[in-house]
XYZ file of C-alpha atoms in Angstrom:
438
model
C -34.157 8.543 41.493
C -30.593 7.712 42.601
C -27.905 10.197 41.574
C -24.403 8.866 40.958
C -22.242 11.654 42.442
C -19.027 10.175 41.019
C -20.488 10.165 37.506
C -21.472 13.835 37.809
C -18.003 14.817 39.062
C -16.207 12.955 36.261
C -18.465 14.408 33.603
C -18.061 17.899 35.041
C -14.273 17.670 35.119
C -14.160 16.658 31.454
C -16.416 19.577 30.588
C -14.274 22.031 32.527
C -11.103 20.741 30.841
C -12.695 21.125 27.426
C -13.959 24.629 28.174
C -10.569 25.785 29.446
C -8.984 24.787 26.129
C -11.655 26.423 24.005
C -13.008 22.982 23.060
C -16.645 21.869 23.168
C -17.890 20.805 26.597
C -19.267 17.295 26.104
C -22.435 15.837 27.503
C -22.101 13.747 30.616
C -20.185 10.501 29.975
C -20.661 7.163 31.767
C -18.686 6.851 34.992
C -17.643 3.298 34.126
C -17.055 1.966 30.640
C -14.576 -0.509 29.186
C -11.522 -0.430 31.455
C -12.288 3.063 32.705
C -11.782 3.987 35.506
C -10.401 0.612 36.673
C -7.478 0.817 34.228
C -6.347 4.222 35.477
C -3.821 3.585 38.241
C -2.533 5.987 40.838
C 0.510 6.807 38.751
C 0.209 4.928 35.429
C -1.968 3.501 32.663
C -1.307 0.532 30.385
C -1.536 0.352 26.578
C -1.184 -2.803 24.503
C 0.568 -2.873 21.132
C -0.579 -5.544 18.656
C 2.123 -5.691 15.986
C 3.374 -8.392 13.568
C 7.045 -9.048 14.345
C 7.212 -12.254 12.305
C 5.719 -13.213 8.955
C 5.161 -11.287 5.733
C 4.799 -7.916 7.496
C 7.632 -8.275 10.030
C 9.843 -5.452 8.695
C 6.991 -2.943 8.671
C 5.895 -4.215 12.082
C 9.315 -3.691 13.647
C 9.423 -0.146 12.267
C 5.918 0.517 13.618
C 6.952 -0.794 17.046
C 9.995 1.481 17.208
C 7.852 4.493 16.328
C 5.313 3.769 19.043
C 8.004 3.119 21.628
C 9.919 6.300 20.812
C 6.767 8.379 21.216
C 5.801 6.699 24.492
C 9.297 7.288 25.882
C 9.168 10.959 24.907
C 5.658 11.334 26.324
C 6.712 9.763 29.624
C 9.848 11.937 29.824
C 7.858 15.112 29.282
C 10.836 16.864 27.709
C 11.262 19.322 24.862
C 9.717 17.131 22.149
C 6.564 16.426 24.161
C 6.242 20.133 24.911
C 6.509 20.949 21.187
C 3.508 18.677 20.605
C 1.607 20.603 23.267
C 1.744 18.143 26.170
C 2.211 19.339 29.729
C 4.447 17.598 32.244
C 5.559 13.987 32.263
C 3.263 11.284 30.938
C -0.413 11.817 30.104
C -2.467 13.681 32.691
C 0.417 13.011 35.051
C 0.308 9.231 34.480
C 3.217 7.258 33.072
C 2.248 5.067 30.112
C 3.285 1.414 30.451
C 3.118 -0.906 27.465
C 3.745 -4.398 26.150
C 4.031 -5.692 22.602
C 2.377 -8.849 21.257
C 3.485 -10.444 17.995
C 0.348 -10.897 15.887
C 2.188 -12.672 13.029
C -0.012 -10.565 10.735
C -2.977 -12.833 11.524
C -6.323 -11.361 12.641
C -7.150 -14.210 15.039
C -3.758 -13.948 16.779
C -4.158 -10.166 16.998
C -7.585 -10.502 18.608
C -6.294 -13.052 21.143
C -3.444 -10.732 22.109
C -5.708 -7.695 22.393
C -8.173 -9.658 24.528
C -5.369 -10.491 26.956
C -4.325 -6.855 27.101
C -7.912 -5.858 27.822
C -8.709 -8.548 30.389
C -5.357 -9.204 32.092
C -3.631 -5.831 31.871
C -6.704 -3.578 32.015
C -5.460 -1.707 28.933
C -6.877 1.768 28.513
C -5.983 1.697 24.799
C -4.705 -0.797 22.219
C -2.877 0.049 18.999
C -1.182 -1.494 16.001
C -1.622 -3.591 12.853
C 0.148 -4.120 9.544
C -2.768 -5.398 7.543
C -6.275 -4.160 7.037
C -7.795 -7.503 7.996
C -5.979 -7.270 11.346
C -7.153 -3.692 11.833
C -10.783 -4.535 11.055
C -10.789 -7.472 13.501
C -9.143 -5.400 16.253
C -11.524 -2.500 15.722
C -14.514 -4.819 16.087
C -13.124 -6.208 19.349
C -12.330 -2.747 20.716
C -15.799 -1.497 19.871
C -17.392 -4.472 21.587
C -15.273 -4.029 24.719
C -15.542 -0.223 24.671
C -11.781 0.345 24.585
C -10.017 2.792 22.286
C -8.167 1.287 19.314
C -5.628 3.172 17.198
C -5.113 1.610 13.766
C -1.492 0.927 12.816
C -0.584 0.296 9.168
C -3.759 -0.452 7.207
C -4.648 1.090 3.863
C -7.948 -0.522 2.867
C -10.901 1.816 2.460
C -13.019 -0.543 4.529
C -11.164 0.271 7.784
C -12.849 3.671 7.997
C -15.485 2.746 5.431
C -18.036 -0.042 5.750
C -16.103 -1.612 8.668
C -15.620 1.632 10.610
C -16.103 1.555 14.377
C -16.889 4.248 16.930
C -13.895 3.249 19.069
C -11.178 3.257 16.386
C -9.235 5.966 14.536
C -6.865 5.843 11.557
C -4.122 8.428 10.920
C -2.796 6.831 7.687
C -4.487 7.929 4.478
C -6.625 5.243 2.853
C -6.442 3.630 -0.575
C -8.945 6.118 -1.992
C -6.888 9.169 -0.993
C -3.554 7.674 -1.977
C -4.801 6.631 -5.406
C -6.548 9.936 -6.026
C -3.323 11.766 -5.110
C -1.063 9.541 -7.222
C -3.038 9.103 -10.446
C -2.889 12.712 -11.745
C 0.797 13.069 -10.842
C 1.875 9.900 -12.634
C -0.420 10.625 -15.596
C 1.158 14.054 -15.990
C 4.598 12.433 -16.026
C 3.848 9.449 -18.272
C 0.938 10.617 -20.422
C -2.765 9.882 -20.805
C -2.963 6.947 -23.230
C -1.356 4.379 -20.961
C -2.098 0.646 -20.601
C -1.820 -0.902 -17.139
C -1.276 -4.388 -15.739
C -2.077 -5.046 -12.069
C -0.673 -7.565 -9.588
C -3.213 -7.812 -6.768
C -2.805 -9.711 -3.473
C -5.990 -11.569 -2.610
C -7.050 -9.961 0.671
C -8.902 -6.860 1.870
C -6.068 -4.388 1.373
C -5.142 -5.690 -2.077
C -8.632 -5.461 -3.507
C -9.249 -2.047 -1.943
C -6.074 -0.514 -3.381
C -6.712 -2.122 -6.775
C -10.264 -0.793 -6.979
C -9.186 2.720 -5.994
C -6.186 3.031 -8.314
C -8.019 1.378 -11.218
C -10.796 3.941 -10.804
C -8.591 7.029 -10.624
C -6.163 5.921 -13.335
C -9.120 5.265 -15.642
C -10.237 8.839 -15.024
C -6.823 9.895 -16.384
C -7.468 8.012 -19.625
C -5.514 4.870 -18.708
C -6.713 1.436 -19.812
C -6.335 -1.806 -17.849
C -5.138 -4.739 -19.993
C -4.275 -7.293 -17.271
C -5.110 -8.123 -13.686
C -3.428 -11.010 -11.876
C -4.722 -11.940 -8.404
C -2.306 -13.885 -6.169
C -2.564 -15.318 -2.638
C -0.988 -13.504 0.312
C 2.478 -14.936 0.970
C 3.009 -16.231 -2.585
C 6.561 -17.427 -3.222
C 6.402 -18.067 -6.965
C 4.881 -15.290 -9.097
C 6.024 -16.733 -12.425
C 2.589 -17.513 -13.844
C 1.152 -14.098 -12.993
C 4.245 -12.237 -14.150
C 4.382 -14.136 -17.441
C 0.850 -12.969 -18.201
C 1.757 -9.405 -17.225
C 4.930 -9.499 -19.333
C 2.885 -10.536 -22.381
C 0.035 -8.083 -21.759
C 1.458 -5.178 -23.743
C 1.078 -2.869 -20.742
C 3.066 0.345 -20.338
C 2.861 0.412 -16.529
C 3.104 -2.459 -14.064
C 1.023 -1.563 -10.983
C 2.208 -3.707 -8.103
C -0.277 -3.629 -5.222
C 1.581 -6.252 -3.117
C 2.827 -5.108 0.294
C 5.626 -6.015 2.694
C 7.739 -9.067 1.878
C 5.335 -9.875 -0.964
C 6.106 -6.528 -2.613
C 9.828 -7.266 -2.464
C 9.576 -10.853 -3.734
C 7.193 -10.027 -6.591
C 9.254 -7.033 -7.755
C 12.488 -9.059 -7.724
C 10.833 -11.712 -9.856
C 9.373 -9.032 -12.147
C 12.908 -7.797 -12.740
C 14.058 -11.349 -13.530
C 11.190 -11.805 -16.014
C 12.109 -8.565 -17.782
C 8.849 -6.855 -16.817
C 10.641 -3.785 -15.467
C 12.600 -3.360 -18.698
C 9.368 -3.175 -20.684
C 7.195 -1.211 -18.243
C 7.303 1.580 -15.705
C 6.602 0.491 -12.128
C 3.905 2.117 -10.000
C 3.276 1.181 -6.366
C 0.155 2.896 -4.995
C 1.263 2.289 -1.398
C 5.002 1.785 -0.926
C 6.124 -0.647 1.795
C 8.435 0.580 4.523
C 11.631 -1.197 3.409
C 10.824 -1.954 -0.223
C 13.463 0.609 -1.219
C 16.295 -0.835 0.878
C 15.579 -4.481 0.060
C 15.244 -3.925 -3.694
C 17.879 -1.218 -4.092
C 17.949 1.995 -6.068
C 18.719 0.282 -9.395
C 15.276 -1.319 -9.327
C 13.421 1.447 -7.483
C 14.635 4.384 -9.579
C 11.770 6.011 -11.429
C 9.105 4.177 -9.401
C 6.028 6.281 -8.588
C 4.078 5.749 -5.394
C 2.677 7.220 -2.212
C 3.467 6.596 1.411
C 2.258 7.952 4.715
C 5.526 9.842 5.433
C 9.027 10.111 4.032
C 11.889 11.164 6.265
C 13.133 14.076 4.113
C 9.900 15.886 5.052
C 11.852 16.741 8.207
C 13.206 19.683 6.204
C 9.704 21.183 6.069
C 8.341 20.755 9.605
C 9.936 21.163 13.069
C 7.951 18.291 14.623
C 8.960 16.029 11.731
C 12.585 17.038 12.239
C 12.380 16.258 15.953
C 10.898 12.854 15.110
C 13.466 11.947 12.454
C 16.456 13.210 14.457
C 15.465 11.391 17.647
C 14.612 8.195 15.762
C 17.957 8.166 13.945
C 19.818 8.840 17.200
C 18.123 5.888 18.889
C 17.846 3.347 16.058
C 20.706 4.248 13.679
C 18.565 4.396 10.550
C 16.028 6.827 9.105
C 12.445 6.017 10.071
C 10.138 4.630 7.456
C 6.499 5.516 7.344
C 5.316 2.667 9.580
C 7.363 4.182 12.418
C 5.745 7.521 11.692
C 2.270 6.003 11.998
C 3.067 4.612 15.449
C 4.788 7.786 16.586
C 1.996 10.076 15.409
C -0.831 7.907 16.717
C 0.731 7.849 20.193
C 1.179 11.611 20.379
C -2.296 12.366 18.998
C -3.825 10.001 21.551
C -1.921 11.695 24.395
C -3.037 15.104 23.154
C -6.650 13.954 22.892
C -6.637 12.578 26.438
C -5.204 15.814 27.766
C -7.684 17.902 25.783
C -10.497 15.762 27.163
C -9.090 15.964 30.699
C -9.894 12.291 31.182
C -9.033 8.748 30.061
C -12.755 8.056 29.713
C -12.928 6.676 26.151
C -16.197 8.454 25.383
C -14.667 11.831 26.217
C -11.515 10.993 24.256
C -13.516 9.888 21.216
C -15.552 13.095 21.259
C -12.321 15.082 21.470
C -10.986 13.378 18.343
C -14.325 13.997 16.653
C -14.148 17.722 17.493
C -10.679 18.124 15.985
C -11.862 19.683 12.711
C -12.581 22.824 14.692
C -9.365 22.514 16.713
C -6.908 20.622 14.465
C -3.743 19.011 15.766
C -0.318 20.421 14.891
C 1.607 17.389 13.692
C 4.659 16.223 11.767
C 2.590 16.818 8.609
C 1.168 20.173 9.619
C -2.451 20.592 10.685
C -4.540 17.418 10.623
C -7.891 16.368 12.018
C -10.133 13.315 12.280
C -13.570 13.369 10.697
C -16.428 12.885 13.110
C -18.333 10.888 10.468
C -15.827 8.045 9.948
C -12.738 8.655 12.158
C -10.467 8.949 9.122
C -7.641 11.468 9.435
C -7.713 14.254 6.878
C -4.033 14.814 6.247
C -1.551 15.457 3.420
C -0.505 12.604 1.100
C 3.158 12.532 -0.044
C 3.761 11.382 -3.628
C 7.245 9.973 -4.264
C 9.478 9.033 -7.181
C 12.455 6.727 -6.819
C 15.849 8.376 -7.284
C 18.573 7.146 -9.593
C 21.606 5.876 -7.646
C 23.658 8.837 -8.879
C 21.100 11.300 -7.456
C 21.082 9.840 -3.939
C 22.719 12.028 -1.280
C 23.102 9.133 1.126
C 22.451 5.389 1.453
C 18.815 5.900 2.523
C 17.933 8.787 0.203
C 15.811 6.608 -2.077
C 12.963 8.966 -2.979
C 12.225 12.470 -4.146
C 9.037 13.965 -2.713
C 7.483 15.313 -5.906
C 4.210 16.470 -4.359
C 2.430 16.690 -1.025
C -1.259 16.678 -1.847
C -3.637 18.366 0.592
C -5.891 15.899 2.384
C -9.007 17.955 1.711
C -8.372 17.589 -2.039
C -8.287 13.783 -2.091
C -10.430 12.550 0.799
C -13.686 10.809 -0.076
C -17.063 12.222 0.871
C -17.922 11.146 4.445
C -20.685 8.791 3.307
C -18.990 7.489 0.143
C -17.368 4.354 1.607
C -20.264 3.049 3.672
C -19.276 4.080 7.209
C -22.007 4.026 9.826
C -20.582 4.574 13.294
C -22.344 2.883 16.179
C -23.261 4.306 19.603
C -20.779 5.480 22.236
C -22.208 3.218 24.941
């Protein structure tokens, strides 16, 4: 029998690193897998960012990009912020992190082509980013096939860490199930139990997933659905759907549309008088929906989002994030930026905990995080070993009246931060079956 000495050494080093941190020592990992160790240079590693910078999701994509890039710059600098997260020295394991960004246009096939180039040409050790669940699912499948780590960007559909989950991907954003379960009781308490709802649903993975989740949890609060209008992604004229909603007799208009579609459909809803007759609920608020629609329209709106910048008042890591983002970009970060920022830091921490860029060791480190949770901008969070979904708090927001705003970007009041453990689905509830490591 031939013994691969290099494989034994690499596996031993990862075990020693884990033991020194009080983490589980993992079983021996393969010496070569994906772009490891070829993608680990003498002084740097490369990561590829797959982000829509044009199309329906461009605004959220740009915000996501800025969040990733801020984190990578802080990680490479190894200064005070990186130390607060628990990193040691400059870069990750002493390696600087290089990156490039590819515009996916919000299209899964374009995203996969870009990620393939990053993997083959640039020897990426990790890829990250998305602003649609269909993108995220396609990228996760590619990453799993190529045995390269993939960090989901913005993607709310249950399927991402449900029936389409992959061993090599992780999501930090809460899913549609958790967001809807957090929102429904809060909005029902505010508006009452005997409420009729009308839904506008974009016809793609995310839209159907959010609809199904919020319809379920609002029904549990005694609400009754009286209309459901399904529209194509990128619709420009919502008149037919909104006319039906306006005549439905609903008390609450639940707009599931995201990105530019959320803005366009809400503007037209205002023109049709829908918002005069009904309260507006948005289960998953888009990053710049507030700014583009304005406080006059957004006041009183109920919704959830992954992060809101006033949470900086509650957490020192959140404050460091918001302050540094504002200093660099001259506006307050939206939640897409927070996804990118948090994913980058959690990846760096996981690599350092593992003591290796070997994706198998890094994956097992993420999977062990329930026992050793990460300190983050939202407090303690961890990733479930069963489906790679982050268990983390869910902020519930209500739009402020213009007179209540303390500044031009102070659009929302955080009315609740619901504990992740209280709203996360059971590990086997959404159909996840992770595949092998190798």
